[in-house]
PDB file of C-alpha atoms in Angstrom:
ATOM      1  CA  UNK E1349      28.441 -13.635  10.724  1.00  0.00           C
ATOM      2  CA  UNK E1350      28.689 -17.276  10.752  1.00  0.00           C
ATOM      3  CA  UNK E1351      27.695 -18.950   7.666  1.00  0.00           C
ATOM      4  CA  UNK E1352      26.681 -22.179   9.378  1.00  0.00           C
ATOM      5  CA  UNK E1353      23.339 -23.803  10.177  1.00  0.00           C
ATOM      6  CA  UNK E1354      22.812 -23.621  14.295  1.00  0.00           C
ATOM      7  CA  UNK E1355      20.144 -25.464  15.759  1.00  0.00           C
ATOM      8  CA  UNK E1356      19.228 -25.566  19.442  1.00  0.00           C
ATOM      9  CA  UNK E1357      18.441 -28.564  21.154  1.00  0.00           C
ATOM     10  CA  UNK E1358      14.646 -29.075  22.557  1.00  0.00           C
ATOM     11  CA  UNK E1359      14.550 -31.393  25.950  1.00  0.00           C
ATOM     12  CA  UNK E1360      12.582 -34.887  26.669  1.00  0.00           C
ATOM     13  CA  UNK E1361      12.264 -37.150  28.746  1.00  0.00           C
ATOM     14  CA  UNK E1362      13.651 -40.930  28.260  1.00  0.00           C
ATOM     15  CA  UNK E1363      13.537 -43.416  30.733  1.00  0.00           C
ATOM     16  CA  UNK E1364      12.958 -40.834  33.382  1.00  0.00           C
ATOM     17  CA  UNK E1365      16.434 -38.700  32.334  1.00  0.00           C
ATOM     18  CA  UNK E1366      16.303 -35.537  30.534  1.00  0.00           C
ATOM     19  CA  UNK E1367      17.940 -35.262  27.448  1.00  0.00           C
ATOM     20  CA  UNK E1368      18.713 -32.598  24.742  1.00  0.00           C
ATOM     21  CA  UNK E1369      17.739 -33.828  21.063  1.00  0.00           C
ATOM     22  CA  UNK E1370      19.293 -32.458  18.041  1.00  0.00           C
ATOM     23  CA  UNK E1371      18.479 -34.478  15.859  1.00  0.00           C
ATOM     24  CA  UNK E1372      15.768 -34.888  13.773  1.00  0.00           C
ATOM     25  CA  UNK E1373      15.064 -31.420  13.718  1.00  0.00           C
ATOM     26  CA  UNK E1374      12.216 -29.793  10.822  1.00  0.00           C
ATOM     27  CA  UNK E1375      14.981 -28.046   9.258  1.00  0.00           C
ATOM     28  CA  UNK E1376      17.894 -31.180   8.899  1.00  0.00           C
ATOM     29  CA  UNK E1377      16.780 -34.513   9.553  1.00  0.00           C
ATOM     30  CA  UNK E1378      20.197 -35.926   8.401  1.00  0.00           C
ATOM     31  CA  UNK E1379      23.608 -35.556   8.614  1.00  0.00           C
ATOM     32  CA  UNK E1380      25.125 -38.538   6.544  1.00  0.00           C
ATOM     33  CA  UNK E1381      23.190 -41.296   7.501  1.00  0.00           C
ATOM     34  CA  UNK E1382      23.152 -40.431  11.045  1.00  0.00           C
ATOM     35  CA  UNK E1383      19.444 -39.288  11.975  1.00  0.00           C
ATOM     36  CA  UNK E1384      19.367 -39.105  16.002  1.00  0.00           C
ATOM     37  CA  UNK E1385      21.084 -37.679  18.399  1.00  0.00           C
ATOM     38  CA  UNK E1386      20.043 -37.303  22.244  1.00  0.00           C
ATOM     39  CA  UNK E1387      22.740 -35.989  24.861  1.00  0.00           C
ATOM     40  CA  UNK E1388      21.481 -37.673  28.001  1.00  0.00           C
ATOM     41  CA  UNK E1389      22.529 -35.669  30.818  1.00  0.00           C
ATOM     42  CA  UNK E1390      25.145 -35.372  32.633  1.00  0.00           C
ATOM     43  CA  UNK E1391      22.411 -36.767  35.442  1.00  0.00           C
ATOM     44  CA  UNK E1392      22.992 -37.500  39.236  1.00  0.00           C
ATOM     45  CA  UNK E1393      20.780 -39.665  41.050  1.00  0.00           C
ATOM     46  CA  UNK E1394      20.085 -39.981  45.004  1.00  0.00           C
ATOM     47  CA  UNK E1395      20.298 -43.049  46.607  1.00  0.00           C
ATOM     48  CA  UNK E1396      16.455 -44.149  46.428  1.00  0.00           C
ATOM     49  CA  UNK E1397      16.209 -43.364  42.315  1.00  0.00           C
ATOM     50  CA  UNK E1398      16.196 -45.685  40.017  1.00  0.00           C
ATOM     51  CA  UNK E1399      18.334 -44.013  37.289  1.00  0.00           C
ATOM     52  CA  UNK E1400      18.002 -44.789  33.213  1.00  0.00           C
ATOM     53  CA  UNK E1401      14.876 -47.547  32.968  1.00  0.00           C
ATOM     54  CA  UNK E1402      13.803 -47.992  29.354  1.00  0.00           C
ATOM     55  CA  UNK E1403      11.431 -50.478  28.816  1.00  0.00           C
ATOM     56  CA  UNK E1404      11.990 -53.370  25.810  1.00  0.00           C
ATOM     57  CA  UNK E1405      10.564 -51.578  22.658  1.00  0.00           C
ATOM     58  CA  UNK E1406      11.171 -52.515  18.745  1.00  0.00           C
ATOM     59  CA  UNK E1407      13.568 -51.095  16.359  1.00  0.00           C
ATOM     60  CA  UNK E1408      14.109 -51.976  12.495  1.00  0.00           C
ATOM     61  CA  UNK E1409      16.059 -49.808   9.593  1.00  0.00           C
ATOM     62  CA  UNK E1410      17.964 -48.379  12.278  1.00  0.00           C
ATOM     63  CA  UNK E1411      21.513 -48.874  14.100  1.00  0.00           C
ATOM     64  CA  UNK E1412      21.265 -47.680  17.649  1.00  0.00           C
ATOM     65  CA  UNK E1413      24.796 -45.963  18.804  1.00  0.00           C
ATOM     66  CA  UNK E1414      25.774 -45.651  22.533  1.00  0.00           C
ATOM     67  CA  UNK E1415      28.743 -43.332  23.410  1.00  0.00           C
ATOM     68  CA  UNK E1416      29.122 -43.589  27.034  1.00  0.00           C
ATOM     69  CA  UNK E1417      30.801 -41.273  29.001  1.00  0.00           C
ATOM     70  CA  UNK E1418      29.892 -41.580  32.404  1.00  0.00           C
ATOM     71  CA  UNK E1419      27.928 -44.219  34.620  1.00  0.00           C
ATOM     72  CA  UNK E1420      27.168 -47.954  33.626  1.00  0.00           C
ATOM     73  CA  UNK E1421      24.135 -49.187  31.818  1.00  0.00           C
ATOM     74  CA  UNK E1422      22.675 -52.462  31.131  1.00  0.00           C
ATOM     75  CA  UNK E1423      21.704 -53.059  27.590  1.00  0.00           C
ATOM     76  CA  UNK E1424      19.137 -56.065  26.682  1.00  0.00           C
ATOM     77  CA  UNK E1425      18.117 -57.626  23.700  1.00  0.00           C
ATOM     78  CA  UNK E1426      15.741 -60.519  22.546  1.00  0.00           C
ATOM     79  CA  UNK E1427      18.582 -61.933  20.649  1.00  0.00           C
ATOM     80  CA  UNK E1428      19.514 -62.481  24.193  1.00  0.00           C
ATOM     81  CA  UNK E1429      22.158 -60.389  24.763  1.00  0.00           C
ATOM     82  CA  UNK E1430      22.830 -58.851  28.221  1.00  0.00           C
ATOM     83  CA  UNK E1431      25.857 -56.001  28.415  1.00  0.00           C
ATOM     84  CA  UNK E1432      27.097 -53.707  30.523  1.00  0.00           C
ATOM     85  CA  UNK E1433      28.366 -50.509  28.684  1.00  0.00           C
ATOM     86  CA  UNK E1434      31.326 -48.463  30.612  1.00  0.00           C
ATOM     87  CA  UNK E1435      32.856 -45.135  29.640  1.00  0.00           C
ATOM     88  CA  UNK E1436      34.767 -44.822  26.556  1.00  0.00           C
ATOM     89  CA  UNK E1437      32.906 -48.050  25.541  1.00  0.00           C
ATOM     90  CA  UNK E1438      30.110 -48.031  22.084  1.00  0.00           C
ATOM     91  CA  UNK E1439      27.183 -50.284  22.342  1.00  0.00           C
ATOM     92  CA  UNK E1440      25.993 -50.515  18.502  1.00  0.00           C
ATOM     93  CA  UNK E1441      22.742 -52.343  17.501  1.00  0.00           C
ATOM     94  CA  UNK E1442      21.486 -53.170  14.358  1.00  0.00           C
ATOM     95  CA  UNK E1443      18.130 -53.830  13.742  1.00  0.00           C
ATOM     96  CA  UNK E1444      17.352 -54.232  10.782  1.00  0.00           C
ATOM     97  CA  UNK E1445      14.357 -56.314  10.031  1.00  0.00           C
ATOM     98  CA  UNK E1446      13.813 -55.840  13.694  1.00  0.00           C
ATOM     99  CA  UNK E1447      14.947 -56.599  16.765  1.00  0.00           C
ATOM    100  CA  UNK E1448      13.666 -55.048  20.773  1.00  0.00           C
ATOM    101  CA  UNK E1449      15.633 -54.180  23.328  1.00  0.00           C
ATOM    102  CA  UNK E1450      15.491 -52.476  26.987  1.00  0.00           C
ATOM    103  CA  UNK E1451      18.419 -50.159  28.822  1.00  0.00           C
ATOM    104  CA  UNK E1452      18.719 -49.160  32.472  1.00  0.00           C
ATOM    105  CA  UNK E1453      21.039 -48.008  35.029  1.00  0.00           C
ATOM    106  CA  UNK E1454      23.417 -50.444  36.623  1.00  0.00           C
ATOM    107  CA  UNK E1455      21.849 -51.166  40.087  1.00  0.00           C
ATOM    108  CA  UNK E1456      23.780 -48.631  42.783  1.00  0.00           C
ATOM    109  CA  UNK E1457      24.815 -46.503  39.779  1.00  0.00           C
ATOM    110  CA  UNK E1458      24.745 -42.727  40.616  1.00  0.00           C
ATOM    111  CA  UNK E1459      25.515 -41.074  37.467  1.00  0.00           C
ATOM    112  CA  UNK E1460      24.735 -41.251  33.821  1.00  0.00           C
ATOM    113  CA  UNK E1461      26.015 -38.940  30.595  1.00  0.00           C
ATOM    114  CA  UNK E1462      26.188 -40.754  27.031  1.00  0.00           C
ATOM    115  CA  UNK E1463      25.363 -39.589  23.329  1.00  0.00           C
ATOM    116  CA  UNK E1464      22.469 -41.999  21.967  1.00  0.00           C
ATOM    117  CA  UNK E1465      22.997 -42.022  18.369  1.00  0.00           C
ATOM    118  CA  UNK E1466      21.000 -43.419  15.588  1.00  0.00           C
ATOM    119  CA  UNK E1467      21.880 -44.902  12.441  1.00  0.00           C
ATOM    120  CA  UNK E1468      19.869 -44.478   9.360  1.00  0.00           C
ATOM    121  CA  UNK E1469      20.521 -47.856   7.225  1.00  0.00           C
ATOM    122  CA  UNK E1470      19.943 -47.469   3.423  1.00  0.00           C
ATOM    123  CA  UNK E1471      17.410 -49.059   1.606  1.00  0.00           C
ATOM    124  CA  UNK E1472      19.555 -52.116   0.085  1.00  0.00           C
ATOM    125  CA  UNK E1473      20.518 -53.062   3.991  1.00  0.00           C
ATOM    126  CA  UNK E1474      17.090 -52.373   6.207  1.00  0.00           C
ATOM    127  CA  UNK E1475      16.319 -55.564   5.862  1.00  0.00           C
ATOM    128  CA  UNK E1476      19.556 -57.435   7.206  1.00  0.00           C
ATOM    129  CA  UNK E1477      19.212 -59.741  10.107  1.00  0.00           C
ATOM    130  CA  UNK E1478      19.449 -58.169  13.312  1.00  0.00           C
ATOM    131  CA  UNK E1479      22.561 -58.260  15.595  1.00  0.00           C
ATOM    132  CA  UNK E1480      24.361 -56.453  18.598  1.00  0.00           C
ATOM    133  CA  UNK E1481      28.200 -55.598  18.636  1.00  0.00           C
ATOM    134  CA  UNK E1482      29.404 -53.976  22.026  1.00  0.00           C
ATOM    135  CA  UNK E1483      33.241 -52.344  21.465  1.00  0.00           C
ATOM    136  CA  UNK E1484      35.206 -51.579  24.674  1.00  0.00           C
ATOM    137  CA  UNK E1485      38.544 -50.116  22.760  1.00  0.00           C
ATOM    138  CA  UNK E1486      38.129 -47.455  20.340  1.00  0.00           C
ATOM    139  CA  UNK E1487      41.383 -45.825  19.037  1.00  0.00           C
ATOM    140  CA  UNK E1488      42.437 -42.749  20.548  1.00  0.00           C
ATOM    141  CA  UNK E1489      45.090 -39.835  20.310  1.00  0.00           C
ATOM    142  CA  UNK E1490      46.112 -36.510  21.305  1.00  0.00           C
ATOM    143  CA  UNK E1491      47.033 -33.452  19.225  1.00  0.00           C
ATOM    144  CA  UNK E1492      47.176 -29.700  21.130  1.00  0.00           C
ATOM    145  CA  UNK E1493      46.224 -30.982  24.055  1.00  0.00           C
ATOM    146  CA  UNK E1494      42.980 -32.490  23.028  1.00  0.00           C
ATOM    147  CA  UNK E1495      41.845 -36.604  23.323  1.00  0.00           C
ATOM    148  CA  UNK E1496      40.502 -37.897  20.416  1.00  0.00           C
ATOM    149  CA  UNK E1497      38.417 -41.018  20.366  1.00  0.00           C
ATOM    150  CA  UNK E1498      37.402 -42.281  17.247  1.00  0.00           C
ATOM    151  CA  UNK E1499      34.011 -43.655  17.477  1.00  0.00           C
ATOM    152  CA  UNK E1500      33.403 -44.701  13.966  1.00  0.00           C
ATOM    153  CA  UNK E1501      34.815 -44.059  10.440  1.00  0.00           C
ATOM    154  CA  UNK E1502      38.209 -43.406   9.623  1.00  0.00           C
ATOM    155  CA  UNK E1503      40.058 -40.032  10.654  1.00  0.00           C
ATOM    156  CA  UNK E1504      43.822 -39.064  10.774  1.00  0.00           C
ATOM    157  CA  UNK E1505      45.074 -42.324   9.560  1.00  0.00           C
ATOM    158  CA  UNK E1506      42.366 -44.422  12.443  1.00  0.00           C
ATOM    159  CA  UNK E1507      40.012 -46.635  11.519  1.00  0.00           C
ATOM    160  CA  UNK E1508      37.280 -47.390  13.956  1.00  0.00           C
ATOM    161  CA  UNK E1509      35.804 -51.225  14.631  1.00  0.00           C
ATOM    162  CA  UNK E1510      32.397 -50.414  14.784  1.00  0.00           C
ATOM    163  CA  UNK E1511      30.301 -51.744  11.656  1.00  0.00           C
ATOM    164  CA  UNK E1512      28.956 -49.447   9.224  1.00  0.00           C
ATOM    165  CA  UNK E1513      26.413 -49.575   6.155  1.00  0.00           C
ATOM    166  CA  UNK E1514      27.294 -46.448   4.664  1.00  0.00           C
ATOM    167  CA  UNK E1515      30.708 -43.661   4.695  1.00  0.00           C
ATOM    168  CA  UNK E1516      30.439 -41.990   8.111  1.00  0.00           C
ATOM    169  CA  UNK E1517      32.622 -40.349  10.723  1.00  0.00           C
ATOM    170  CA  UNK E1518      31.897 -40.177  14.518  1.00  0.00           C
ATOM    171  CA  UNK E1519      34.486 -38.319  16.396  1.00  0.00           C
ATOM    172  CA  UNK E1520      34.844 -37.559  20.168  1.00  0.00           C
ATOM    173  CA  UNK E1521      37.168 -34.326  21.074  1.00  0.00           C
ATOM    174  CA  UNK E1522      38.031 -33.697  24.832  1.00  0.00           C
ATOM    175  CA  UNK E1523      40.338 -30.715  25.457  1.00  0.00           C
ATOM    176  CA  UNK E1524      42.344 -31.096  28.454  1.00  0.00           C
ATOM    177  CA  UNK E1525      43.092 -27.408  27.691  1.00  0.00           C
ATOM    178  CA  UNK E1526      42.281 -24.273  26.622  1.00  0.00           C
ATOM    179  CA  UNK E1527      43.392 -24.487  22.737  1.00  0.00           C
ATOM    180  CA  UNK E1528      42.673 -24.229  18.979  1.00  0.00           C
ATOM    181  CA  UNK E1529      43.430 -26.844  16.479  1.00  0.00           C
ATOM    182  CA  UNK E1530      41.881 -27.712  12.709  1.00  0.00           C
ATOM    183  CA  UNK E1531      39.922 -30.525  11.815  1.00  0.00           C
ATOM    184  CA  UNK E1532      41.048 -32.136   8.326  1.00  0.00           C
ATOM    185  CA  UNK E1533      37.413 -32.826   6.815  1.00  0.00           C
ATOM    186  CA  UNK E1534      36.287 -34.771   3.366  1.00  0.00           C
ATOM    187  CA  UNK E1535      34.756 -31.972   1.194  1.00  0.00           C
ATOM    188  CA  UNK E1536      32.115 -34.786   0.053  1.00  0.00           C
ATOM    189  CA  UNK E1537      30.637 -35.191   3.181  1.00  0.00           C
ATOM    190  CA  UNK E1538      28.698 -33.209   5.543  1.00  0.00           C
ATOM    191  CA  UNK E1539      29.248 -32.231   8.954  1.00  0.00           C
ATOM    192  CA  UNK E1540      27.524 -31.411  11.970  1.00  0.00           C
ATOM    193  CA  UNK E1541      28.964 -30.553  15.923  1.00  0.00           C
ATOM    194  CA  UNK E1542      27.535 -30.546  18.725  1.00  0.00           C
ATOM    195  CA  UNK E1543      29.341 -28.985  22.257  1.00  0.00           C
ATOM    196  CA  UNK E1544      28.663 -32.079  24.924  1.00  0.00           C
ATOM    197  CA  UNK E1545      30.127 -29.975  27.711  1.00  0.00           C
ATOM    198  CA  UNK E1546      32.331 -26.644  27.505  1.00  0.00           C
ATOM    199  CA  UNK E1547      32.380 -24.322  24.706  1.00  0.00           C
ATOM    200  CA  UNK E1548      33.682 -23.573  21.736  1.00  0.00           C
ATOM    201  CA  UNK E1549      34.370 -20.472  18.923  1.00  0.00           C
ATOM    202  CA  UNK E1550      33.818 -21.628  15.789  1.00  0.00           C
ATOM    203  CA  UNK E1551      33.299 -19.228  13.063  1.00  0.00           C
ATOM    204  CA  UNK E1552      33.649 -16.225  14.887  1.00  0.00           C
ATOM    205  CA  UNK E1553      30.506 -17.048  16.772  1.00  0.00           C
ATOM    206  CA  UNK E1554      30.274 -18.854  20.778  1.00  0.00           C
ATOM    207  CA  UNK E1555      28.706 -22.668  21.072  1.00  0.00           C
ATOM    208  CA  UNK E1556      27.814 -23.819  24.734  1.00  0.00           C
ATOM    209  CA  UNK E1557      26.332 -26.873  24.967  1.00  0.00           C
ATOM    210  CA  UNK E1558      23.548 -28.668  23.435  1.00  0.00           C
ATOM    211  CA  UNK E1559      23.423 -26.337  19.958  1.00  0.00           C
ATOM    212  CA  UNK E1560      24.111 -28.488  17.332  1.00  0.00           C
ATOM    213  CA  UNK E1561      26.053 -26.351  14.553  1.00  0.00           C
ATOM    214  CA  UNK E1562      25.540 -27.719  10.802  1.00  0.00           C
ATOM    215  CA  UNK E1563      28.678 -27.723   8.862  1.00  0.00           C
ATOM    216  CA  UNK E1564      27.603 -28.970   5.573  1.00  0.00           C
ATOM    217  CA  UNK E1565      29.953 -30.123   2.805  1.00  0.00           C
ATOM    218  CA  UNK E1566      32.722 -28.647   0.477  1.00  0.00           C
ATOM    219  CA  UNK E1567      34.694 -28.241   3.786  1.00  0.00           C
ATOM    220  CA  UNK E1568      38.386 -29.423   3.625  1.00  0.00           C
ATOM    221  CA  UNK E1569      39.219 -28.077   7.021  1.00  0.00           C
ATOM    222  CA  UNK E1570      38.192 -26.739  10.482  1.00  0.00           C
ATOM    223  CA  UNK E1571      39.430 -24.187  12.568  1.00  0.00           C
ATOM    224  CA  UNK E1572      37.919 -24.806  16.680  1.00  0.00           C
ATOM    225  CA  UNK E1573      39.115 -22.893  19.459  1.00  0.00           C
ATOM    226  CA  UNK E1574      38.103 -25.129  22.480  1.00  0.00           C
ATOM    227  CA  UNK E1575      37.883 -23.912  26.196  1.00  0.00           C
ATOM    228  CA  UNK E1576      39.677 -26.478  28.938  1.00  0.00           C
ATOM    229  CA  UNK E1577      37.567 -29.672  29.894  1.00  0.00           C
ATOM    230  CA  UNK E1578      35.582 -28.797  26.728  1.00  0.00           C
ATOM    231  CA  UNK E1579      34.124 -32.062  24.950  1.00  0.00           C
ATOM    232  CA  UNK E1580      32.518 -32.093  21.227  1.00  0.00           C
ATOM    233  CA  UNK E1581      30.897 -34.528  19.329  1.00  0.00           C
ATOM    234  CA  UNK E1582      32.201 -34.556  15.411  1.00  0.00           C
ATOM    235  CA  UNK E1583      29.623 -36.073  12.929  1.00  0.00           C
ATOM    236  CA  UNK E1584      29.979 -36.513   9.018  1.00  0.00           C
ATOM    237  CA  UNK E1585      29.110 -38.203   6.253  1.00  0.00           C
ATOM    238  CA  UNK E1586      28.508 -38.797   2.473  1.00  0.00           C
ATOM    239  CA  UNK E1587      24.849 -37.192   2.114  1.00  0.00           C
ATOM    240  CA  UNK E1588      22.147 -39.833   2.415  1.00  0.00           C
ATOM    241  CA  UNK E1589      19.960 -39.367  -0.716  1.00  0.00           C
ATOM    242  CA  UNK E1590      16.990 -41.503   0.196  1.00  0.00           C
ATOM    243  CA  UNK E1591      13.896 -40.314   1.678  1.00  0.00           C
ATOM    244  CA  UNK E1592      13.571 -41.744   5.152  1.00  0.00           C
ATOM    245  CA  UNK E1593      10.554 -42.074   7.742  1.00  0.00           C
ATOM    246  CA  UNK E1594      10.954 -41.724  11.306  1.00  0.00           C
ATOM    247  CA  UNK E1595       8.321 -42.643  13.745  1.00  0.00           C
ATOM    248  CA  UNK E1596       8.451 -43.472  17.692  1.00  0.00           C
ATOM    249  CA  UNK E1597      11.561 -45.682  17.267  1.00  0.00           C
ATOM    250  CA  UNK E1598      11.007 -46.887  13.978  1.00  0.00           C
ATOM    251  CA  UNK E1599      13.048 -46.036  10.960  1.00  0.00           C
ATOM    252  CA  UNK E1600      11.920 -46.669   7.050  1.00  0.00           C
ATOM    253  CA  UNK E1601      11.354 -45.977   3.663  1.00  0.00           C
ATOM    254  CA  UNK E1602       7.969 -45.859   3.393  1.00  0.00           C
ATOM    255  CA  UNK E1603       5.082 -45.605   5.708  1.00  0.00           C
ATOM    256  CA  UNK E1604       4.014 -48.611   5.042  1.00  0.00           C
ATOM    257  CA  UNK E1605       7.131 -49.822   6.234  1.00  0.00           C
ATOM    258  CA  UNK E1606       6.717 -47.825   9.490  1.00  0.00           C
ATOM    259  CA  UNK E1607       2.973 -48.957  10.103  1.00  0.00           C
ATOM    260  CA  UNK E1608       3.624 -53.218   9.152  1.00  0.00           C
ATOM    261  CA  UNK E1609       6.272 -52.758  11.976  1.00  0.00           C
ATOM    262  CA  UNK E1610       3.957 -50.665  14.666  1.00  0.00           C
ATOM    263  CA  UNK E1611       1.292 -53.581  13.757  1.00  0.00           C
ATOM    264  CA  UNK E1612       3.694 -56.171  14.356  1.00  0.00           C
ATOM    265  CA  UNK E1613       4.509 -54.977  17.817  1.00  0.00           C
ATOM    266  CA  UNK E1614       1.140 -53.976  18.973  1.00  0.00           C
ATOM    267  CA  UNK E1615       0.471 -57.806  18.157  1.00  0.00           C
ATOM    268  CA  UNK E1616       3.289 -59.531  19.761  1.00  0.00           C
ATOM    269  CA  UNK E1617       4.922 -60.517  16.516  1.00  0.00           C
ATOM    270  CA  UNK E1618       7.523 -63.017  16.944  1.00  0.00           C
ATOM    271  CA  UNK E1619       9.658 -60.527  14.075  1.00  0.00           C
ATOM    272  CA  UNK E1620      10.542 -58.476  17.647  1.00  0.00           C
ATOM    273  CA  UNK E1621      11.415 -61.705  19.664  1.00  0.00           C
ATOM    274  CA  UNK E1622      11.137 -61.103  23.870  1.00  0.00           C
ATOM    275  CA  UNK E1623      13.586 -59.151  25.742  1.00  0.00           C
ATOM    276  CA  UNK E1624      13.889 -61.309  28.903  1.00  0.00           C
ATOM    277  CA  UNK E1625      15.124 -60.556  32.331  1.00  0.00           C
ATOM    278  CA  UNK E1626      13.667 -56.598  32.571  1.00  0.00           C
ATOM    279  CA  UNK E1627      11.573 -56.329  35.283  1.00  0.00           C
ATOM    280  CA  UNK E1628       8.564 -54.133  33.716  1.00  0.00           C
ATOM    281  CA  UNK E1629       6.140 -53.896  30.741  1.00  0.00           C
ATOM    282  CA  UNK E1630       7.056 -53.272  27.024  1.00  0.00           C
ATOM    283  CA  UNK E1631       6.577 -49.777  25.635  1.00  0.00           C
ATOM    284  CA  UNK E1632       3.230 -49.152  24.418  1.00  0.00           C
ATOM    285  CA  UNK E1633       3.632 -47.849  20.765  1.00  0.00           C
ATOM    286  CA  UNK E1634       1.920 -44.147  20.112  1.00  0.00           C
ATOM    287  CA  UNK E1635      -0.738 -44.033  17.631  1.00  0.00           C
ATOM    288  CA  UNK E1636       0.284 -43.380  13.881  1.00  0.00           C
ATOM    289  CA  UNK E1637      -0.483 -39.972  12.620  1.00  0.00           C
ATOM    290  CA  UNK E1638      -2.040 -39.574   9.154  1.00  0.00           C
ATOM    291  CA  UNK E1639       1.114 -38.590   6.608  1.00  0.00           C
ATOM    292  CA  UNK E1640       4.438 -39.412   7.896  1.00  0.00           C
ATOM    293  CA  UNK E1641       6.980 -36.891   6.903  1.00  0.00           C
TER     294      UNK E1641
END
């Protein structure tokens, strides 16, 4: 019997496509820092849908991560950025003190399948000012027929672009085969995967899609056998050992972080800024429940 953690994926709804979370979950709300995971679609839209529409809503203590794999979408922000993200391209956000932003479907786009990650930051960073870095090269290999993309972190002498606040690894596997190869791991840092499309045996147990299989730490190695057109997402890192607080799309260290920053939004603080050219409203923010966990 396996002697990993497997959690199954609950669906939701975001900007009108369904997605699997599998992360938070009540039993692991972090793996490293990382402390969100949605695997939106793959989705297929008919000619009068609008696709992915997202309307501008607030972030802090957070970096959002976009792994795109198929479609285009149109990220805003009211630094006043405006970027298209492509397949095997990363949008990464940082919001830190704050910062809003909107997504939606290129106009004409049929198709959409990406990983939206989040970033936990740690307490000595929330703060920093926000920014947006958009990476269209990532560094990739093969080994046993599989692609690797390294989408943040270092692995197998790689060393990803995308800026990080605390040791992580984010690592993209695509098997253009049926095969079975071993992941080199860092025994001080957990792991979590999560089967994007295919399957795989790991453990002596069957993963299809959207079960996200906790790996923990004091792991130097992996063995994965990987069916053909198979695609996993690889997440790690060094344990984050502050409490954090996740609400709607807010990320702190206290609730009284979380509710200054709902406050600030439901009043059109200028700590947000305006997301121009969307054509819609801003997100309402939900009502704060009484004791945050």
């Amino acid at each position: 019997m396996s002697c990993f953690e497997r959690f199954p994926a609950r669906m939701a709804d975001v900007g009108g496509i369904p997605v699997a979370r599998s992360l938070p979950v009540r039993q692991r709300r972090l793996i490293g820092a990382w402390c969100f995971l949605d695997h939106a679609g793959p989705s297929h839209f008919a000619a009068d849908e609008p696709g992915l529409r997202v309307g501008p809503h607030p972030h802090i203590g957070l970096q959002t991560f976009t792994w795109m794999l198929r479609g285009r979408v149109l990220h805003r922000d009211s630094l006043g950025h405006e970027q298209i993200i492509q397949p095997g391209q990363v949008n990464l956000m940082t919001a830190g003190h704050g910062i809003a932003h909107s997504e939606e479907s290129v106009a004409g786009e049929r198709e959409l399948h990406a990983a939206q990650l989040w970033i936990a930051l740690p307490h000595a960073d929330r703060h920093t000012p926000p920014r947006f870095d958009h990476y269209p090269r990532l560094p990739m290999w093969s080994q046993r027929g599989v692609c690797f993309t390294l989408l943040a972190g270092e692995y197998a002498g790689h060393k990803a672009p995308t800026l990080l606040f605390s040791p992580l690894v984010g690592l993209d596997l695509h098997a253009r085969q049926s095969t079975t190869l071993t992941l080199a791991l860092r025994p001080e840092f957990e792991y979590g995967l999560l089967v994007l499309e295919g399957g795989m045996e790991l453990d002596g147990e069957w993963t299809g899609p959207n079960e996200l299989v906790y790996v923990g730490t004091a792991q130097d190695r992996l063995e994965l056998s990987l069916e053909e057109s198979t695609r996993v997402l690889l997440l790690g890192g060094e344990p984050l050992k502050e409490h954090i607080y996740i609400w709607w799309n807010l990320v702190g260290h206290s609730e009284a972080e979380i509710a200054e920053a709902l406050a600030d939004w439901q009043a059109g603080s200028p700590r947000f800024g305006t997301v121009k050219g969307f054509d819609g409203e801003p997100m309402t923010a939900p009502p704060l429940p009484a004791g945050l966990k």
